[in-house]
Coordinates of C-alpha atoms and ligand atoms in Angstrom, one line a residue:
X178 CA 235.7 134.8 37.5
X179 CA 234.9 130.9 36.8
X180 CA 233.2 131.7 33.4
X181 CA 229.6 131.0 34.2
X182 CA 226.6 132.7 32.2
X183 CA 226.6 135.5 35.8
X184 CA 230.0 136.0 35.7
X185 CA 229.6 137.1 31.9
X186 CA 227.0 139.3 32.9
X187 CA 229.1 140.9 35.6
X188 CA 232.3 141.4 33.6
X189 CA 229.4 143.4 31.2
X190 CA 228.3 144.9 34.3
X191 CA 231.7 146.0 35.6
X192 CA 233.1 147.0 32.1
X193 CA 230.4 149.2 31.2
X194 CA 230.5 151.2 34.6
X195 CA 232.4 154.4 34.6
X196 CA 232.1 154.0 38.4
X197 CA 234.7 151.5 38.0
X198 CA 238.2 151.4 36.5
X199 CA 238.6 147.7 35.8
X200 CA 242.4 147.1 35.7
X201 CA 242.3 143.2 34.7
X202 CA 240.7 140.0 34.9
X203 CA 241.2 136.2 36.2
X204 CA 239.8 133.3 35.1
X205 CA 239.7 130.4 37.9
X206 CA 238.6 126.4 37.7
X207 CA 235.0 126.7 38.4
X208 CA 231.7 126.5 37.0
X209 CA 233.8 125.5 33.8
X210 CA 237.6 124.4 33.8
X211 CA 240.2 127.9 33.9
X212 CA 241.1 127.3 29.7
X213 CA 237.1 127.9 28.9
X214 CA 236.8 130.2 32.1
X215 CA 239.5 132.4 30.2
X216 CA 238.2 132.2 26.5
X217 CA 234.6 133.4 27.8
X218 CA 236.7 136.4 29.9
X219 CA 238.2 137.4 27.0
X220 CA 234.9 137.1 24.7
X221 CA 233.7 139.4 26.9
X222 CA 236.1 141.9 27.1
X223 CA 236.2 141.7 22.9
X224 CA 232.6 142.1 22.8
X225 CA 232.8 145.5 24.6
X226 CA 235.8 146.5 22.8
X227 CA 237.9 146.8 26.1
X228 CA 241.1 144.5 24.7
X229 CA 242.8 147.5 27.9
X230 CA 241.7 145.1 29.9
X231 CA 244.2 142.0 30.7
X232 CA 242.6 138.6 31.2
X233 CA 244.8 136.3 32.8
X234 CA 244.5 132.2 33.1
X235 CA 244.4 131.8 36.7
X236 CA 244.7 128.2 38.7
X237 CA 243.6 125.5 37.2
X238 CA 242.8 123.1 40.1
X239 CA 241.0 124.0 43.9
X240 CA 244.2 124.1 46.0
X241 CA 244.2 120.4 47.8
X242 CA 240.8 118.9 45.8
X243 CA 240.0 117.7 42.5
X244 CA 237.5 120.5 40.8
X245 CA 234.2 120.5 40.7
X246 CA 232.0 122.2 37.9
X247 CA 228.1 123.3 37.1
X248 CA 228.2 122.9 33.2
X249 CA 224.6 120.8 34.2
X250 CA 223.5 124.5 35.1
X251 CA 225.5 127.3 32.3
X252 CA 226.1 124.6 29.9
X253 CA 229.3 123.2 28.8
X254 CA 230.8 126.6 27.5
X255 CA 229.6 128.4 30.6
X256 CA 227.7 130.7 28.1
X257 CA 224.2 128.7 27.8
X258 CA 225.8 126.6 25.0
X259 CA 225.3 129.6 22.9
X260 CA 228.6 128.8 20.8
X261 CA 229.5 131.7 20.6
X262 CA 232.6 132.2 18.0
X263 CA 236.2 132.5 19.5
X264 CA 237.9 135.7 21.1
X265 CA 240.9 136.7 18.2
X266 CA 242.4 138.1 22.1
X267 CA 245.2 136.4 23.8
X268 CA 245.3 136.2 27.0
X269 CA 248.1 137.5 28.9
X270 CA 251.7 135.9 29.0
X271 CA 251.6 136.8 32.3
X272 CA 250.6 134.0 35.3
X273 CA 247.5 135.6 36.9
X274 CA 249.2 135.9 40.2
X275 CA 251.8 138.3 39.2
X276 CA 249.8 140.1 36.8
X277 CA 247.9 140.9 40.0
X278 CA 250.5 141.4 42.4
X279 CA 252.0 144.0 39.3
X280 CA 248.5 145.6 39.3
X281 CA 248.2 146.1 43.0
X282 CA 251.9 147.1 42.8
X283 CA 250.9 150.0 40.8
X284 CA 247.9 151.0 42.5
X285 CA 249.4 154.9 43.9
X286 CA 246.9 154.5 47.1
X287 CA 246.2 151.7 48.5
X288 CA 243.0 151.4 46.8
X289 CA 242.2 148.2 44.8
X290 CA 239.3 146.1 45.6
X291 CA 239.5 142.8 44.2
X292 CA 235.8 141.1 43.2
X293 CA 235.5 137.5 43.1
X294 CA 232.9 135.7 41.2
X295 CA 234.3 132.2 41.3
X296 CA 236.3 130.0 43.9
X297 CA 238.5 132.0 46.1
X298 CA 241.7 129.7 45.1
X299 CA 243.3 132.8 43.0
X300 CA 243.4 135.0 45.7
X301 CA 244.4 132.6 48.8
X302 CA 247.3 131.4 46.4
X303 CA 248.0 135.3 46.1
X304 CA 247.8 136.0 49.8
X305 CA 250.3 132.7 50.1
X306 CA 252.8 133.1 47.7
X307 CA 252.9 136.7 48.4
X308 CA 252.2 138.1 51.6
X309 CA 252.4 141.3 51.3
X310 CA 249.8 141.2 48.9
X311 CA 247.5 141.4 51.6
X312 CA 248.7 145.2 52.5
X313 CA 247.7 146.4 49.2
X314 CA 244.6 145.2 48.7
X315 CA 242.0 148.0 50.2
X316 CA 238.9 145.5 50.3
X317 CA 237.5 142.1 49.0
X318 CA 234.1 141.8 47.5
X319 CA 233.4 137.9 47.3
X320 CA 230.0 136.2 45.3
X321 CA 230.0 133.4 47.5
X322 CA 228.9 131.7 50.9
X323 CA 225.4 131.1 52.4
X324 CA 225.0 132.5 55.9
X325 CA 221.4 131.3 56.8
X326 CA 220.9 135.4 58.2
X327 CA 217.8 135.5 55.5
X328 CA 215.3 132.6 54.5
X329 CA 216.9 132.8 51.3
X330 CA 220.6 131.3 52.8
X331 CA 221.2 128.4 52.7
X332 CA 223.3 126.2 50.4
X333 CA 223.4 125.1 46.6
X334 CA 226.0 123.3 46.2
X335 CA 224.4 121.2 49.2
X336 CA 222.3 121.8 51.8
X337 CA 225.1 124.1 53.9
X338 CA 227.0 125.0 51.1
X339 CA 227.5 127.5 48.2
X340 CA 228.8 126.8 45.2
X341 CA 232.3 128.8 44.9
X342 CA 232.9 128.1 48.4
X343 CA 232.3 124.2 48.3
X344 CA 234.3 124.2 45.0
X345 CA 237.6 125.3 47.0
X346 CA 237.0 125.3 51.1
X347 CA 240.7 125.6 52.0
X348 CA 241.1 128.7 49.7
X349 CA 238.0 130.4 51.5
X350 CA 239.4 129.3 54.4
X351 CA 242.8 131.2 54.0
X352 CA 241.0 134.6 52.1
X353 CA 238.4 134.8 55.7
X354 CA 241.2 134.1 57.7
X355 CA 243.7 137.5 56.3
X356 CA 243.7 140.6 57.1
X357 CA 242.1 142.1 54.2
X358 CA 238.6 143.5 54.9
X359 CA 235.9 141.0 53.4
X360 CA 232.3 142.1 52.0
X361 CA 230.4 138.3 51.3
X362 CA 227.2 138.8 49.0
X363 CA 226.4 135.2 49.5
X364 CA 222.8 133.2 48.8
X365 CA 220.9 135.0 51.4
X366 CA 220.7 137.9 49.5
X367 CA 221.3 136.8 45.5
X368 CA 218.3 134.1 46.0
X369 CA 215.6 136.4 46.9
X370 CA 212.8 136.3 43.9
X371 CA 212.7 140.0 43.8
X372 CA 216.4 140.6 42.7
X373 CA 216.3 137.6 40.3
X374 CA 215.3 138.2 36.6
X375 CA 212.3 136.8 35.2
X376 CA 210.6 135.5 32.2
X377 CA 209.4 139.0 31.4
X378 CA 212.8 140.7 32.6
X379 CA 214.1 138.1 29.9
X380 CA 211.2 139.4 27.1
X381 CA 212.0 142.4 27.4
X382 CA 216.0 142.2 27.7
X383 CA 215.4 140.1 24.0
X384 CA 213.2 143.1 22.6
X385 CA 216.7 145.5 23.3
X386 CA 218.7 146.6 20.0
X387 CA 222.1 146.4 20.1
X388 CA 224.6 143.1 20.1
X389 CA 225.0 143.2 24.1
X390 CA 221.6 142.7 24.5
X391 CA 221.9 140.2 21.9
X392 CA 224.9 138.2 23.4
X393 CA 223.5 138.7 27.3
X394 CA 219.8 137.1 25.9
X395 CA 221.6 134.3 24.3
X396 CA 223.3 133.0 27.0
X397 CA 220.1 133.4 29.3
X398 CA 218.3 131.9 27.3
X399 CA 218.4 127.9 28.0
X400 CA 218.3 128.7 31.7
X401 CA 214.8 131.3 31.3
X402 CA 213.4 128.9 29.5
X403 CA 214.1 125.7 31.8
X404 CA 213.9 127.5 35.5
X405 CA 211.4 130.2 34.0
X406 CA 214.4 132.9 36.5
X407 CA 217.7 133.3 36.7
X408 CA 219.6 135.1 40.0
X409 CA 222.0 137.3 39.5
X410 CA 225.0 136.3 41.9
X411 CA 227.7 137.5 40.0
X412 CA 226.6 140.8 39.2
X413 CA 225.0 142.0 42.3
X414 CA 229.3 141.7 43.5
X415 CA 229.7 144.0 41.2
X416 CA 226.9 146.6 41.7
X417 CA 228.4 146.4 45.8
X418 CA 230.9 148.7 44.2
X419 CA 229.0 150.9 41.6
X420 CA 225.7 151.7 43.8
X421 CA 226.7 150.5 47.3
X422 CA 223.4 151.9 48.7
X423 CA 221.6 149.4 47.3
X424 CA 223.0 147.0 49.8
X425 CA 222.4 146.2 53.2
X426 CA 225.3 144.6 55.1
X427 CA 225.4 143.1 58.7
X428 CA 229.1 142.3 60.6
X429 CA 229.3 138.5 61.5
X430 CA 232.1 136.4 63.1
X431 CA 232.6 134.4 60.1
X432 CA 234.9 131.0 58.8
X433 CA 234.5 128.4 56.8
X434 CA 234.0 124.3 57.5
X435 CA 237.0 122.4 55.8
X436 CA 236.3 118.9 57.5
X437 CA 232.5 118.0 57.8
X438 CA 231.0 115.3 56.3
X439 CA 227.9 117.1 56.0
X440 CA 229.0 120.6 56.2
X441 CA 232.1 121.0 53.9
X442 CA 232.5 124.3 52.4
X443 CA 229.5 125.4 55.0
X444 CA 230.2 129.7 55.6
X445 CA 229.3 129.6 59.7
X446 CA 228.8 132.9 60.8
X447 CA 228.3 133.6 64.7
X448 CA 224.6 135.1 65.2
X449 CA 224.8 134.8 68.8
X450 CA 224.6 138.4 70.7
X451 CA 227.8 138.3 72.4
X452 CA 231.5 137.8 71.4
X453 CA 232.9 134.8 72.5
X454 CA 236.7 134.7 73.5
X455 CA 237.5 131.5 71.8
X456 CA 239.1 132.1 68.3
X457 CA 235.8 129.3 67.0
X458 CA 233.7 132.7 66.1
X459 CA 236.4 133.3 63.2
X460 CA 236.8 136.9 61.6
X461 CA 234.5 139.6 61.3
X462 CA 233.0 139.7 57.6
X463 CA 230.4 142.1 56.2
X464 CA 227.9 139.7 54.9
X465 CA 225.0 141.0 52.7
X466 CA 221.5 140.9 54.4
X467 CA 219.6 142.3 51.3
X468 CA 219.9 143.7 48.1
X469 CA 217.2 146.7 46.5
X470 CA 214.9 145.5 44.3
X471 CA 216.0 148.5 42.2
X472 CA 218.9 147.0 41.5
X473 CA 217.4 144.5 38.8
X474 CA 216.6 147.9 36.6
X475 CA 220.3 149.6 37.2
X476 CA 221.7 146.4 36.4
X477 CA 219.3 145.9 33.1
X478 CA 220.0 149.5 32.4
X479 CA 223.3 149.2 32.5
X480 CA 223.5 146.2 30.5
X481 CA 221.3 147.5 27.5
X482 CA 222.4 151.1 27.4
X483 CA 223.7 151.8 24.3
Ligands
LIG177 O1 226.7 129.9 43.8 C1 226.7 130.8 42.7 C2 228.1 131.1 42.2 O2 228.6 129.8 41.7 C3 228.1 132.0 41.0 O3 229.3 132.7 41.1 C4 228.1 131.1 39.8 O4 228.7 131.7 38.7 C5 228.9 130.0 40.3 O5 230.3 130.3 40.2
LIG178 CA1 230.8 132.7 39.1

């Protein structure tokens, strides 16, 4: 997680599912640099009382480029400027990589999915460093890419390009290019209107007792107020795990551009109707076509119930 206002909401998500047993958490440069990334993780695990849950300080840097960051967008405390006060948590002593490596280690199947809501640079330096990390790790769920297979994807970041992609190309490069099954909900599917949350979503996520309602509202709120919506990339990761039905998935040939001048970070996936032998078509990925509309209400559900 790169500590963004969606990552906070799907850390909430993920925490409060019984679906899932969240082993631990880590921050990444990103939307915010790794040392804020990791305060907001662990504000959120205090908030829900989970302090079971490790938060790690990942990599501080993309692997060969200098960061890139969206404060512009989820402020300069990745939480909407809310100023929020201070986790009393610690993070963990351990470096992220072997508190993951320890995590997968311990996993008695081989049955850990790792979910990525920021730039991929954690996990490629995992699958690097340690290779046999790859044989432990049963699937990986990545926010991130734009596959132009909907109207909705194409790029943020630029016109090709998403986000936590563009923010550390190589790194996607190296996590599309192992072995470990990959399921991309990129822009195609998190920037259709009807999964976003809107000004009334917002109204009525404000009207909700309790103080998670009351955290997730103030951190939406410079961002409902300025863009009148707000998509929820970060979460609908998540919900891939908890209520998998909702989501519709198609297999492409996919890899990622780490050269072009106007295509840098650019996820190409294959759409043509036959398999080319030449290794350009890259590896198969399961990229998300669409997303339910009912997952807006599971995942305000989630988030308010009390
Ligand atoms: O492009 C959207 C992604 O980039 C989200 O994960 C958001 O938090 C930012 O990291
Ligand atoms: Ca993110």
């Amino acid at each position: 997680m790169d500590g963004g206002i969606d990552d906070a909401l799907a850390l909430i998500l993920a925490l409060r599912s019984p679906e899932l047993e969240v082993a631990g958490i880590t921050a990444v440069s990103g939307n915010v640099p790794v040392e804020q990334a990791t305060v907001n993780g662990l504000r959120i695990v205090e908030l829900l009382d989970r302090s079971d849950v490790w938060v790690a300080r990942g990599l501080g840097n993309p692997l060969f480029r200098d960061p890139i960051r969206a404060t512009a967008f989820h402020g300069s405390d990745g939480l909407g400027d809310s100023n929020l006060p201070l986790p009393k948590l610690s993070p963990s002593r351990k470096p992220a990589l072997n508190a993951i490596l320890e995590t997968l280690a311990s996993s008695k199947r081989k049955s850990t999915t790792i979910i990525c809501t920021g730039p991929l640079t954690n996990i490629a330096a995992l699958l690097t460093e340690f290779p046999d990390a790859e044989g432990m790790v049963e699937e990986i769920v990545i926010m991130g890419g734009a596959y132009f297979v909907t109207e909705y994807g194409f790029g943020n970041e630029t016109p090709v390009a998403e986000f936590n992609v563009y923010s550390d190309p190589e790194a996607a490069k190296i996590v599309f290019e192992a072995g470990v099954p990959i399921k991309a909900v990129g822009l195609d599917a998190t920037m259709n209107p009807r999964v976003q949350l809107t000004k009334s979503d917002y109204s009525w996520l404000r009207n909700r007792k309790g103080w998670v309602s009351a955290f997730a509202s103030s951190i939406l709120k410079n961002n409902i107020k300025t863009y009148g919506r707000f998509a929820l990339h970060d979460p609908m990761a998540v919900a891939v795990k908890i209520r998998p039905s909702f989501f519709q998935f198609a297999n492409y040939h996919a890899q990622v551009e780490t050269k072009g001048e106007y295509t840098l970070g650019m996820t190409v996936a294959d759409r043509r109707d036959w398999l080319p032998d030449d290794k350009l078509a890259g590896r198969p990925v399961m990229v998300c076509t669409s997303a339910d509309p009912k997952f807006k209400q599971f995942f305000l559900r989630r988030l308010t119930a009390a």
